[in-house]
Amino acid sequence: MRTPVILITGAGGEIGHGLIARLAGIGRPIVTIDIAPLEPALARSVRREFTGSITDKWILERVLAEFEVDLIFHLAALLSTRSEFTPITAHEVNVEGTLRLLEFAQHEGESHGRRVVFMYPSSIAAYGLPDLATKLRAGSVHEDEWNTPRTMYGCNKLYCEHVGRYYARHYKQLAADTTRRVDFRCLRFPGLISAVTVPSGGTSDYASEMMHAAARGEPYACFVRPDTRIPFMTMPDAIEALLRLAEAPCERLTRTAYNLAAFNPTAEEICKVATTAFPGAKVSWRVDVKRQAIVDSWPVSVDDGAARGDWGFAPLHDFARAFEEYLVPTIRERYR
Ligand code: AKB
């Protein structure tokens, strides 16, 4: 009998870094897929590494042939800013890649006679408020409000939330001999800030970029206005949320997609913390109107009552603790 493994796609990205480090401590075997080879430190914690695109059919066929997968973290995606430059590629990776992986999960479940938990990080990009005045008036938004994304990435994420729900609840409903094997669970992440990695290709990246540049003593030109406000969360809280939802009893879950919220500072508030913690920091404001329009379509905050009620989501870091206890000391140490 084969030992069930965890499959992580997009394993070399920001979430993958934190997740692999955390899972390595639990001792479950991990198999990864990423477009590039993993850093040696990450690769050491992994049983088997496949290098290639999630859209390459043969990679999933090899995983299917060689491993019994019972838990998937599907992290591979092109983020919001990058997707606007290459929308067709974004659709291929973000939608077709996800569809292939859902089908892979169904086949894995059929081969091994079990449900496969499919963890899917969605995003606040699934929302699209039409203008700044509406955004400010809307306040904290519920999962089912304002689902009219402005970006290709947001459209991709929202659509895949629905396709995942289809696999989990209605897959081949007219075929009498089909058992649904995919247990799809999705988190709508806010902007994530990590002390150990710097994001690329996203539109919430300004928060991380500002902190890391400040610690390196490099000037930073922020691409959004100082009053820009969207929700954020620390990477350790995001990883904990992924693991907690993955383990939650199925009967407790009333939805397939959950909002998460931790804190929602303005860019100016982040700048104050950065310049106080790193007195050499030089932040200026050079607004990119197109990226500004994207963050202006994302909510000020989200209602995460369902996540708290159904599976006990409880982030450790509010704004003060995120910076005082995690970001500032860890980033300072990193660049010392
Ligand atoms: C992005 O900016 O594209 C991502 C996200 C909010 O999903 N960080």
Coordinates of C-alpha atoms in Angstrom, one line a residue, residues 17-323:
H17 CA 7.6 28.7 1.0
G18 CA 5.7 29.1 4.3
L19 CA 3.5 26.1 3.7
I20 CA 6.4 23.6 2.9
A21 CA 8.3 24.8 6.0
R22 CA 5.2 24.3 8.2
L23 CA 4.2 20.9 6.7
A24 CA 7.8 19.6 6.9
G25 CA 7.4 19.9 10.7
I26 CA 4.3 17.6 10.6
G27 CA 6.2 14.9 8.7
R28 CA 3.7 14.2 5.9
P29 CA 5.4 13.4 2.5
I30 CA 5.1 16.3 0.0
V31 CA 5.2 16.2 -3.8
T32 CA 5.5 19.5 -5.6
I33 CA 4.9 21.0 -9.1
D34 CA 6.5 24.3 -10.0
I35 CA 7.5 26.0 -13.2
A36 CA 11.1 26.4 -11.8
P37 CA 13.3 24.2 -9.6
L38 CA 12.7 24.7 -5.9
E39 CA 15.4 26.4 -3.8
P40 CA 17.6 23.8 -2.3
A41 CA 16.4 24.5 1.3
L42 CA 12.8 23.9 0.2
A43 CA 13.6 20.9 -2.0
R44 CA 15.2 19.2 1.0
S45 CA 11.7 19.0 2.7
V46 CA 10.0 17.5 -0.4
R47 CA 9.7 13.8 -1.3
R48 CA 9.5 14.5 -5.1
E49 CA 9.7 17.6 -7.2
F50 CA 8.2 17.9 -10.7
T51 CA 9.4 20.9 -12.7
G52 CA 7.0 22.2 -15.4
S53 CA 3.8 24.0 -16.0
I54 CA 0.5 23.0 -14.4
T55 CA -0.9 23.1 -17.9
D56 CA 1.4 20.2 -19.0
K57 CA -0.9 17.2 -19.0
W58 CA 2.0 14.7 -18.7
I59 CA 3.1 16.0 -15.3
L60 CA -0.3 15.3 -13.7
E61 CA -0.4 11.9 -15.4
R62 CA 3.0 11.0 -13.8
V63 CA 1.8 12.2 -10.4
L64 CA -1.4 10.1 -10.8
A65 CA 0.6 7.0 -11.8
E66 CA 3.2 7.3 -9.1
F67 CA 1.4 8.7 -6.0
E68 CA -1.7 8.5 -3.9
V69 CA -2.7 12.1 -3.2
D70 CA -5.2 12.9 -0.5
L71 CA -4.6 16.6 -0.1
I72 CA -3.9 19.3 -2.7
F73 CA -2.8 22.9 -2.2
H74 CA -3.3 24.4 -5.6
L75 CA -1.1 27.6 -5.3
A76 CA 0.0 28.0 -8.9
A77 CA -1.3 31.2 -10.4
L78 CA -0.4 34.4 -12.3
L79 CA -1.3 37.3 -10.0
S80 CA -3.4 40.4 -10.8
T81 CA -0.9 42.8 -12.3
R82 CA 1.0 40.2 -14.4
S83 CA -2.3 38.8 -15.7
E84 CA -3.3 42.1 -17.1
F85 CA -0.2 42.0 -19.4
T86 CA -0.9 38.4 -20.5
P87 CA -4.6 37.7 -20.1
I88 CA -4.6 34.6 -22.3
T89 CA -1.7 33.0 -20.5
A90 CA -3.4 34.0 -17.2
H91 CA -6.5 32.2 -18.3
E92 CA -4.6 29.1 -19.4
V93 CA -2.7 28.9 -16.1
N94 CA -5.3 30.1 -13.7
V95 CA -8.4 28.5 -15.2
E96 CA -7.3 25.6 -17.5
G97 CA -4.6 24.6 -15.0
T98 CA -7.2 24.5 -12.2
L99 CA -9.7 22.6 -14.2
R100 CA -7.0 19.9 -15.1
L101 CA -6.1 19.7 -11.4
L102 CA -9.8 19.3 -10.3
E103 CA -10.1 16.5 -12.9
F104 CA -6.9 15.0 -11.5
A105 CA -8.3 15.1 -8.0
Q106 CA -11.5 13.4 -9.1
H107 CA -9.4 10.6 -10.8
E108 CA -7.1 10.2 -7.7
G109 CA -10.2 9.9 -5.5
E110 CA -11.8 7.3 -7.9
S111 CA -8.5 5.3 -8.0
H112 CA -8.2 5.2 -4.3
G113 CA -11.8 5.1 -3.2
R114 CA -11.6 8.3 -1.1
R115 CA -12.4 12.0 -1.1
V116 CA -9.4 14.3 -2.0
V117 CA -9.3 17.6 -0.1
F118 CA -8.6 20.4 -2.7
M119 CA -7.4 23.6 -1.1
Y120 CA -7.8 26.6 -3.3
P121 CA -6.5 30.1 -2.5
S122 CA -8.8 32.7 -4.1
S123 CA -8.5 36.4 -3.4
I124 CA -10.2 39.7 -2.7
A125 CA -9.6 40.2 -6.5
A126 CA -12.9 38.2 -6.9
Y127 CA -14.6 41.4 -5.8
G128 CA -15.1 44.4 -8.1
L129 CA -16.6 47.6 -6.8
P130 CA -17.3 50.1 -9.6
D131 CA -15.7 53.2 -8.1
L132 CA -14.0 54.6 -5.0
A133 CA -17.2 56.2 -3.6
T134 CA -19.0 52.9 -3.8
K135 CA -16.0 51.1 -2.2
L136 CA -16.0 53.4 0.8
R137 CA -19.7 53.2 1.2
A138 CA -19.8 49.4 0.9
G139 CA -17.5 48.9 4.0
S140 CA -17.1 45.2 4.9
V141 CA -18.4 43.0 2.1
H142 CA -20.0 39.5 2.4
E143 CA -18.8 36.7 0.1
D144 CA -21.8 36.9 -2.2
E145 CA -21.7 40.7 -2.7
W146 CA -20.0 42.7 -5.5
N147 CA -18.8 39.6 -7.4
T148 CA -18.0 41.6 -10.5
P149 CA -14.2 41.5 -10.8
R150 CA -12.3 44.0 -12.9
T151 CA -9.2 42.0 -13.6
M152 CA -8.5 38.8 -15.6
Y153 CA -7.1 37.3 -12.4
G154 CA -10.2 38.2 -10.4
C155 CA -12.4 36.7 -13.1
N156 CA -10.3 33.6 -13.1
K157 CA -10.4 33.2 -9.3
L158 CA -14.2 33.7 -9.1
Y159 CA -14.9 31.3 -12.0
C160 CA -12.6 28.6 -10.4
E161 CA -14.4 29.0 -7.1
H162 CA -17.6 28.1 -8.9
V163 CA -16.0 25.2 -10.9
G164 CA -14.6 23.9 -7.6
R165 CA -18.0 24.0 -6.0
Y166 CA -19.4 22.2 -9.1
Y167 CA -16.8 19.4 -8.7
A168 CA -17.6 19.1 -4.9
R169 CA -21.4 19.3 -5.1
H170 CA -22.8 18.7 -8.6
Y171 CA -20.1 16.9 -10.7
K172 CA -21.7 14.7 -13.4
Q173 CA -25.0 14.9 -11.6
L174 CA -26.9 13.1 -14.4
A175 CA -24.4 10.2 -14.6
A176 CA -25.8 7.6 -12.2
D177 CA -22.5 5.7 -11.7
T178 CA -20.4 8.8 -10.7
T179 CA -19.3 9.3 -7.1
R180 CA -18.0 12.9 -6.3
R181 CA -14.5 12.6 -5.0
V182 CA -13.4 16.3 -4.7
D183 CA -13.7 18.1 -1.4
F184 CA -13.1 21.6 -2.6
R185 CA -12.3 24.3 0.0
C186 CA -11.5 27.8 -0.9
L187 CA -10.1 30.8 1.0
R188 CA -10.4 34.3 -0.3
F189 CA -7.1 35.8 0.8
P190 CA -6.5 39.5 1.3
G191 CA -3.1 41.0 0.4
L192 CA -0.5 38.8 2.1
I193 CA 2.7 40.1 3.7
S194 CA 5.6 37.9 4.4
A195 CA 8.8 38.8 6.2
V196 CA 10.9 36.2 4.4
T197 CA 9.8 36.5 0.7
V198 CA 8.9 39.5 -1.6
P199 CA 5.9 39.0 -3.9
S200 CA 5.9 39.6 -7.6
G201 CA 3.2 40.3 -10.2
G202 CA 0.5 41.3 -7.7
T203 CA -1.2 44.6 -7.0
S204 CA -1.2 44.4 -3.2
D205 CA 2.6 44.0 -3.4
Y206 CA 3.2 47.7 -2.3
A207 CA 2.9 46.8 1.4
S208 CA 5.6 44.1 1.2
E209 CA 7.8 46.0 -1.2
M210 CA 7.7 49.1 1.1
M211 CA 8.7 47.1 4.2
H212 CA 11.5 45.2 2.5
A213 CA 12.9 48.3 0.8
A214 CA 12.8 50.2 4.1
A215 CA 14.8 47.5 5.8
R216 CA 17.4 47.5 3.0
G217 CA 17.6 51.2 3.3
E218 CA 16.6 51.6 -0.4
P219 CA 14.2 54.4 -1.6
Y220 CA 10.7 53.1 -2.5
A221 CA 8.2 54.8 -4.8
C222 CA 4.8 53.5 -3.8
F223 CA 2.5 53.0 -6.8
V224 CA -0.8 53.7 -4.9
R225 CA -2.2 56.8 -3.2
P226 CA -1.4 57.2 0.6
D227 CA -5.2 56.8 1.4
T228 CA -5.5 53.5 -0.3
R229 CA -7.1 50.9 2.0
I230 CA -7.5 47.2 1.4
P231 CA -7.4 44.1 3.7
F232 CA -4.1 42.4 4.5
M233 CA -2.9 39.4 6.5
T234 CA 0.5 38.0 7.5
M235 CA 1.8 34.9 5.8
P236 CA 1.9 32.8 9.0
D237 CA -1.8 33.5 9.6
A238 CA -2.6 32.7 5.9
I239 CA -0.7 29.3 6.3
E240 CA -2.5 28.5 9.6
A241 CA -5.9 29.3 7.9
L242 CA -5.1 27.0 5.0
L243 CA -4.2 24.1 7.4
R244 CA -7.1 24.8 9.7
L245 CA -9.7 24.7 6.9
A246 CA -8.0 21.6 5.4
E247 CA -8.6 19.8 8.6
A248 CA -12.1 21.1 9.4
P249 CA -14.8 18.5 9.6
C250 CA -16.8 18.5 6.4
E251 CA -20.1 18.7 8.1
R252 CA -19.2 22.1 9.7
L253 CA -18.7 23.8 6.4
T254 CA -21.6 25.8 5.2
R255 CA -19.8 27.2 2.1
T256 CA -17.1 26.3 -0.3
A257 CA -15.5 29.8 -0.4
Y258 CA -14.7 31.8 2.7
N259 CA -13.6 35.4 3.2
L260 CA -10.6 36.0 5.6
A261 CA -9.8 39.3 7.3
A262 CA -7.1 40.4 9.7
F263 CA -6.3 44.2 9.4
N264 CA -6.8 46.9 6.8
P265 CA -4.4 49.8 7.0
T266 CA -4.0 52.6 4.5
A267 CA -0.7 52.7 2.5
E268 CA 0.2 55.7 4.6
E269 CA -0.2 53.8 7.8
I270 CA 2.1 51.1 6.5
C271 CA 4.6 53.8 5.5
K272 CA 4.5 55.3 9.0
V273 CA 5.4 51.9 10.5
A274 CA 8.1 51.3 7.9
T275 CA 9.8 54.7 8.4
T276 CA 9.5 54.5 12.2
A277 CA 11.0 51.0 12.3
F278 CA 13.7 51.7 9.7
P279 CA 14.7 55.4 10.1
G280 CA 16.8 55.3 6.9
A281 CA 13.7 54.5 4.8
K282 CA 12.7 56.9 2.0
V283 CA 9.2 56.4 0.7
S284 CA 7.7 58.6 -2.1
W285 CA 4.4 58.4 -3.9
R286 CA 4.2 57.8 -7.6
V287 CA 0.7 56.6 -8.4
D288 CA 0.3 54.2 -11.3
V289 CA -3.3 55.0 -12.3
K290 CA -4.0 51.5 -13.7
R291 CA -2.8 49.6 -10.7
Q292 CA -4.6 52.2 -8.5
A293 CA -7.9 51.5 -10.3
I294 CA -7.4 47.8 -9.5
V295 CA -7.0 48.3 -5.8
D296 CA -9.8 50.9 -5.8
S297 CA -12.1 48.1 -7.0
W298 CA -11.1 45.8 -4.1
P299 CA -13.1 46.2 -0.8
V300 CA -11.9 48.2 2.2
S301 CA -12.6 45.1 4.3
V302 CA -14.4 41.8 4.1
D303 CA -16.9 40.0 6.4
D304 CA -15.2 36.8 7.6
G305 CA -18.0 35.8 10.0
A306 CA -18.6 32.5 8.2
A307 CA -14.9 31.4 8.5
R308 CA -14.8 32.3 12.2
G309 CA -18.1 30.5 12.9
D310 CA -17.7 27.4 10.7
W311 CA -14.1 26.4 11.3
G312 CA -12.7 28.7 14.0
F313 CA -10.6 31.1 11.8
A314 CA -8.8 33.4 14.3
P315 CA -5.7 35.3 13.0
L316 CA -2.9 35.9 15.5
H317 CA -1.8 39.2 14.0
D318 CA -3.8 42.4 14.1
F319 CA -2.2 45.5 12.6
A320 CA 0.0 46.3 15.7
R321 CA 1.1 42.7 16.3
A322 CA 1.7 41.9 12.6
F323 CA 4.3 44.7 12.5

